[in-house]
Amino acid sequence: MAPVDSEKLKTIKNKQKRQKLFAELKHNQNKERHKERKARAKEELEHPELKEKRLQENVPETIESKRVFDETIATELEGDDDFSSYFDASKQPKILITTSPHAKKQAYNFAATLMNIIPNTTFVKRQRQYTMNDMAEYCVNRDFTDLIVINEDKKKINGITFIHLPSGPTFYFSVSSLRDTKHIRGHGKQTGHVPELVLNNFSTRLGQTVA
């Protein structure tokens, strides 16, 4: 039987016959590849400079080597931090956590989790008549440095609004793939240590400023 190429395989309608011929094609290709490698190894053994040349020319591609330059990516934070004047490093954070109006059990459970993770936090149940401005004013009058609002819709946590007091800035972070600690196999209990925030892919100039 004459050897079958990949183009001819496409014209064969019988599935079993096509699979059989495809297996034969792959076998022949692998056989030919091993034969070429064996011949090349023998030649390179006699002439080591050929192997050195091949290795220099056949540099494997990586994610970094294929990366397209993006001018928004910053290798380091350039100039002054735009938000540095808003934060007083000597002042200990005092944080109030609340929810969106009409919050459900999921939002309250998530608030409890945040309180276990973030030090010096207080939870206040959001009354429906109070707006975000009302909550911010409430916090400022009681010397809170930050307000965290858990956004929940249809019994699903979908975001966090972070407000630095008294005059901003304000950030909104989407929340996805949220998994409660009790559903994590082998999870441990929170300790009193100050948590570490892991920030991945905050690589643009704006991202570094936010981080």
Coordinates of C-alpha atoms in Angstrom, one line a residue:
M1 CA 0.0 0.0 0.0
A2 CA 1.3 3.5 -0.9
P3 CA 2.0 5.8 2.1
V4 CA -0.9 8.0 3.1
D5 CA -0.4 11.7 3.7
S6 CA -2.6 14.0 5.9
E7 CA -4.4 15.6 2.9
K8 CA -5.5 12.2 1.6
L9 CA -6.8 11.2 5.1
K10 CA -9.3 14.0 4.9
T11 CA -10.9 12.4 1.8
I12 CA -11.6 9.0 3.5
K13 CA -15.1 8.9 4.8
N14 CA -14.9 5.6 6.7
K15 CA -14.0 6.6 10.3
Q16 CA -12.4 3.3 11.3
K17 CA -10.3 3.2 8.1
R18 CA -9.3 6.8 8.6
Q19 CA -8.3 6.2 12.2
K20 CA -6.2 3.1 11.2
L21 CA -4.4 5.0 8.4
F22 CA -3.9 8.0 10.7
A23 CA -2.2 5.7 13.3
E24 CA 0.0 4.3 10.5
L25 CA 0.9 7.8 9.4
K26 CA 1.9 8.8 12.9
H27 CA 3.9 5.6 13.3
N28 CA 5.8 6.3 10.1
Q29 CA 6.5 9.9 11.0
N30 CA 7.8 8.9 14.4
K31 CA 10.0 6.2 12.8
E32 CA 11.4 8.7 10.4
R33 CA 12.0 11.2 13.2
H34 CA 13.9 8.7 15.3
K35 CA 16.0 7.8 12.2
E36 CA 16.9 11.4 11.6
R37 CA 17.8 11.9 15.3
K38 CA 20.0 8.9 15.3
A39 CA 21.8 10.0 12.1
R40 CA 22.2 13.5 13.5
A41 CA 23.6 12.2 16.8
K42 CA 26.1 10.1 15.0
E43 CA 27.2 13.1 12.9
E44 CA 27.4 15.4 15.9
L45 CA 29.5 12.9 17.8
E46 CA 32.1 13.0 15.0
H47 CA 31.7 16.8 14.6
P48 CA 30.9 18.5 18.0
E49 CA 30.8 21.9 16.5
L50 CA 27.6 20.9 14.6
K51 CA 25.8 20.3 17.9
E52 CA 27.0 23.6 19.3
K53 CA 25.7 25.4 16.3
R54 CA 22.3 23.6 16.4
L55 CA 21.8 24.5 20.1
Q56 CA 22.7 28.2 19.4
E57 CA 20.2 28.4 16.5
N58 CA 17.4 26.4 18.1
V59 CA 16.5 28.7 21.0
P60 CA 13.1 27.6 22.4
E61 CA 10.4 30.3 22.5
T62 CA 9.1 31.3 25.9
I63 CA 6.2 33.5 27.1
E64 CA 8.6 36.3 27.8
S65 CA 10.4 36.1 24.4
K66 CA 7.0 36.2 22.7
R67 CA 5.6 39.0 24.8
V68 CA 4.6 42.2 22.9
F69 CA 5.9 45.4 24.4
D70 CA 3.2 47.3 26.2
E71 CA 4.1 50.9 27.0
T72 CA 1.6 51.0 29.9
I73 CA 3.7 48.4 31.7
A74 CA 6.1 49.9 34.3
T75 CA 9.1 48.1 35.6
E76 CA 9.1 50.4 38.6
L77 CA 6.9 53.1 40.0
E78 CA 7.9 56.3 38.1
G79 CA 8.0 59.6 40.0
D80 CA 6.0 60.3 43.1
D81 CA 3.1 58.2 44.3
D82 CA -0.1 60.0 43.3
F83 CA -1.8 58.8 46.5
S84 CA 1.0 59.2 49.0
S85 CA -0.5 62.4 50.4
Y86 CA -3.7 60.7 51.3
F87 CA -2.2 58.1 53.6
D88 CA -0.5 58.7 56.9
A89 CA 1.7 55.7 57.7
S90 CA 1.9 56.7 61.4
K91 CA -1.8 56.4 61.8
Q92 CA -3.2 52.9 62.6
P93 CA -6.0 51.9 60.2
K94 CA -9.4 51.7 61.8
I95 CA -11.8 50.1 59.4
L96 CA -15.6 49.9 59.2
I97 CA -17.1 47.1 57.2
T98 CA -20.7 47.2 56.0
T99 CA -22.8 45.8 53.1
S100 CA -25.0 47.0 50.3
P101 CA -28.7 47.6 51.1
H102 CA -30.9 44.5 51.2
A103 CA -27.9 42.3 51.9
K104 CA -28.4 38.6 52.4
K105 CA -26.7 36.0 54.6
Q106 CA -23.8 35.5 52.1
A107 CA -22.8 39.2 52.6
Y108 CA -22.8 38.9 56.4
N109 CA -20.8 35.7 56.3
F110 CA -18.2 37.4 54.0
A111 CA -18.1 40.3 56.4
A112 CA -17.3 38.0 59.3
T113 CA -14.5 36.4 57.2
L114 CA -13.0 39.8 56.5
M115 CA -13.1 40.7 60.2
N116 CA -11.2 37.6 61.0
I117 CA -8.6 38.5 58.4
I118 CA -8.2 42.3 58.7
P119 CA -7.1 43.7 62.0
N120 CA -9.0 46.5 63.9
T121 CA -12.3 46.2 62.0
T122 CA -15.8 46.9 63.1
F123 CA -19.0 45.7 61.4
V124 CA -22.1 47.9 61.2
K125 CA -25.3 46.6 59.6
R126 CA -26.3 48.8 56.7
Q127 CA -29.8 50.3 57.2
R128 CA -31.7 50.7 53.9
Q129 CA -32.2 54.4 54.2
Y130 CA -28.5 55.2 54.5
T131 CA -26.5 56.1 51.4
M132 CA -22.8 55.6 50.8
N133 CA -22.3 59.3 51.7
D134 CA -24.2 58.8 54.9
M135 CA -22.0 55.8 55.8
A136 CA -18.8 57.7 54.9
E137 CA -19.9 60.7 57.1
Y138 CA -20.7 58.2 59.9
C139 CA -17.2 56.8 59.7
V140 CA -15.4 60.2 59.6
N141 CA -17.3 61.4 62.7
R142 CA -16.0 58.3 64.5
D143 CA -12.4 58.5 63.3
F144 CA -12.5 55.5 61.0
T145 CA -9.7 55.6 58.4
D146 CA -11.4 53.4 55.8
L147 CA -14.8 52.1 54.8
I148 CA -15.3 48.7 53.1
V149 CA -18.7 48.1 51.5
I150 CA -19.5 44.5 50.4
N151 CA -21.5 44.5 47.3
E152 CA -23.9 41.5 46.9
D153 CA -26.5 40.8 44.2
K154 CA -28.9 37.8 44.1
K155 CA -27.2 36.2 47.0
K156 CA -23.8 36.4 45.4
I157 CA -20.8 38.6 46.4
N158 CA -19.7 40.4 43.3
G159 CA -17.5 43.3 44.5
I160 CA -15.9 45.4 47.2
T161 CA -16.0 49.2 47.4
F162 CA -13.0 50.5 49.3
I163 CA -13.2 54.1 50.5
H164 CA -10.2 55.8 52.2
L165 CA -11.4 58.5 54.6
P166 CA -11.8 61.4 54.9
S167 CA -11.2 62.5 51.3
G168 CA -10.6 59.4 49.3
P169 CA -9.4 57.8 47.1
T170 CA -12.2 55.2 46.4
F171 CA -11.7 51.9 44.6
Y172 CA -14.1 49.2 43.4
F173 CA -12.8 45.7 43.1
S174 CA -14.8 42.9 41.4
V175 CA -15.0 39.7 43.3
S176 CA -15.1 36.3 41.5
S177 CA -14.5 32.7 42.3
L178 CA -15.1 33.4 46.0
R179 CA -14.7 30.3 48.2
D180 CA -15.5 30.3 51.9
T181 CA -12.9 28.9 54.2
K182 CA -15.2 26.2 55.5
H183 CA -15.3 24.8 52.0
I184 CA -11.5 24.6 51.7
R185 CA -10.3 21.1 52.5
G186 CA -7.7 21.1 55.3
H187 CA -8.1 24.8 56.0
G188 CA -6.7 26.3 59.2
K189 CA -8.0 28.9 61.6
Q190 CA -7.0 32.5 61.3
T191 CA -4.4 33.8 63.6
G192 CA -3.7 37.3 65.1
H193 CA -0.9 38.0 62.6
V194 CA -1.2 41.0 60.2
P195 CA -2.2 39.5 56.9
E196 CA -0.2 39.7 53.7
L197 CA -2.0 41.0 50.6
V198 CA -0.8 39.2 47.4
L199 CA -1.2 41.3 44.3
N200 CA -0.7 39.6 40.9
N201 CA -0.5 41.4 37.6
F202 CA -0.6 44.9 39.0
S203 CA 2.1 45.7 36.4
T204 CA 0.8 48.9 34.7
R205 CA 1.7 52.3 36.1
L206 CA -1.9 52.7 37.4
G207 CA -1.8 49.1 38.8
Q208 CA 1.4 49.8 40.7
T209 CA -0.1 53.0 42.1
V210 CA -3.2 51.2 43.3
A211 CA -1.1 48.4 44.8

